[in-house]
Amino acid sequence: MPEPKSRDLFPGALEMMVLRLLKREPMHGYALVQRIQQASNNLLQVEEGSLYPALQRLLRDGLLDAQWGVSATNRRVRIYRITRAGVKHLTSEVTSFERMLEGINLVLTLEGT
């Protein structure tokens, strides 16, 4: 049986997950990659080539702040924190996502098809 094809996340999904994780605690990019993979039971694999542009967009939009720090392995890393604007944006995005998911579910569970 062929292996299932990897699918890209829908637009905004990565940013929403990043904001959600950073709402819990500040962390650096590699930790975000690991946490997404771990929290999704390895169903989601985020490439650093996707993560860092997303982090830059969130910084540019004022949804994150970043400071240089040192990782547990004594490496210099950029540590990201969600801003108040980021928390508001996350709440709005999650609400929109839940409504979209509800609509999709209603269509997928139509009787008689």
Coordinates of C-alpha atoms in Angstrom, one line a residue:
M1 CA 0.0 0.0 0.0
P2 CA 1.5 3.4 -0.9
E3 CA 2.5 5.7 1.9
P4 CA 0.0 8.7 2.4
K5 CA 1.2 11.9 0.8
S6 CA 2.2 14.7 3.1
R7 CA -0.2 17.6 3.0
D8 CA 0.6 21.2 3.6
L9 CA -1.2 23.0 6.4
F10 CA -4.0 25.4 5.5
P11 CA -3.0 29.1 5.4
G12 CA -2.6 30.4 9.0
A13 CA -2.5 27.0 10.7
L14 CA 1.2 27.2 11.5
E15 CA 0.9 30.7 12.8
M16 CA -2.1 29.7 15.0
M17 CA -0.2 26.7 16.5
V18 CA 2.9 28.9 17.1
L19 CA 0.9 31.5 18.9
R20 CA -0.9 28.8 21.0
L21 CA 2.3 27.2 22.1
L22 CA 3.9 30.6 22.9
K23 CA 0.9 31.5 24.9
R24 CA 1.9 28.7 27.3
E25 CA 5.6 29.6 27.4
P26 CA 8.3 31.5 25.5
M27 CA 10.6 29.2 23.4
H28 CA 13.0 29.2 20.6
G29 CA 12.4 28.0 17.0
Y30 CA 13.7 24.5 17.3
A31 CA 11.7 23.9 20.5
L32 CA 8.6 25.0 18.6
V33 CA 9.3 22.5 15.9
Q34 CA 9.8 19.7 18.5
R35 CA 6.7 20.8 20.5
I36 CA 4.4 20.8 17.4
Q37 CA 5.6 17.3 16.4
Q38 CA 5.2 16.0 20.0
A39 CA 1.8 17.6 20.6
S40 CA 0.5 16.2 17.3
N41 CA 1.7 12.7 18.1
N42 CA 4.0 13.0 15.1
L43 CA 1.2 13.7 12.7
L44 CA 2.6 17.2 11.9
Q45 CA 6.2 17.7 10.8
V46 CA 7.1 21.4 10.5
E47 CA 10.1 22.2 8.5
E48 CA 12.4 25.0 9.7
G49 CA 12.1 26.5 6.2
S50 CA 8.4 27.1 7.0
L51 CA 8.7 28.0 10.6
Y52 CA 11.2 30.8 10.4
P53 CA 9.3 32.8 7.7
A54 CA 6.1 32.4 9.8
L55 CA 8.0 33.7 12.9
Q56 CA 9.2 36.7 10.9
R57 CA 5.6 37.5 9.8
L58 CA 4.4 37.3 13.3
L59 CA 7.2 39.5 14.5
R60 CA 6.5 42.0 11.7
D61 CA 2.8 42.1 12.6
G62 CA 3.5 42.8 16.3
L63 CA 2.1 39.4 17.4
L64 CA 5.4 38.2 18.8
D65 CA 8.5 39.7 20.5
A66 CA 11.9 38.1 20.5
Q67 CA 15.0 38.3 22.5
W68 CA 18.4 36.6 22.3
G69 CA 19.0 34.0 25.0
V70 CA 20.8 30.7 25.7
S71 CA 19.3 27.3 25.2
A72 CA 19.6 24.3 27.5
T73 CA 22.5 23.1 25.3
N74 CA 24.3 26.4 25.8
R75 CA 23.6 27.7 22.3
R76 CA 22.6 31.3 21.5
V77 CA 19.0 31.2 20.4
R78 CA 16.2 33.7 19.7
I79 CA 13.4 33.2 22.2
Y80 CA 9.9 34.2 21.1
R81 CA 7.1 35.5 23.3
I82 CA 3.5 36.2 22.4
T83 CA 2.3 39.9 22.7
R84 CA -1.1 41.1 23.9
A85 CA -2.0 41.7 20.2
G86 CA -0.9 38.1 19.5
V87 CA -3.2 36.8 22.2
K88 CA -6.2 38.7 20.8
H89 CA -5.3 37.6 17.3
L90 CA -5.0 33.9 18.4
T91 CA -8.5 34.1 20.1
S92 CA -10.0 35.5 16.9
E93 CA -8.3 32.9 14.6
V94 CA -9.3 30.0 16.8
T95 CA -12.9 31.1 16.8
S96 CA -12.9 31.4 13.0
F97 CA -11.2 28.0 12.6
E98 CA -13.7 26.3 14.9
R99 CA -16.6 27.8 12.9
M100 CA -15.0 26.7 9.6
L101 CA -14.4 23.2 11.0
E102 CA -18.0 23.0 12.2
G103 CA -19.2 23.9 8.7
I104 CA -17.0 21.3 7.1
N105 CA -18.2 18.7 9.5
L106 CA -21.8 19.5 8.7
V107 CA -21.1 19.0 5.0
L108 CA -19.1 15.8 5.5
T109 CA -21.8 14.2 7.7
L110 CA -24.8 14.9 5.4
E111 CA -27.3 12.0 5.5
G112 CA -28.0 10.0 2.4
T113 CA -24.9 10.7 0.4

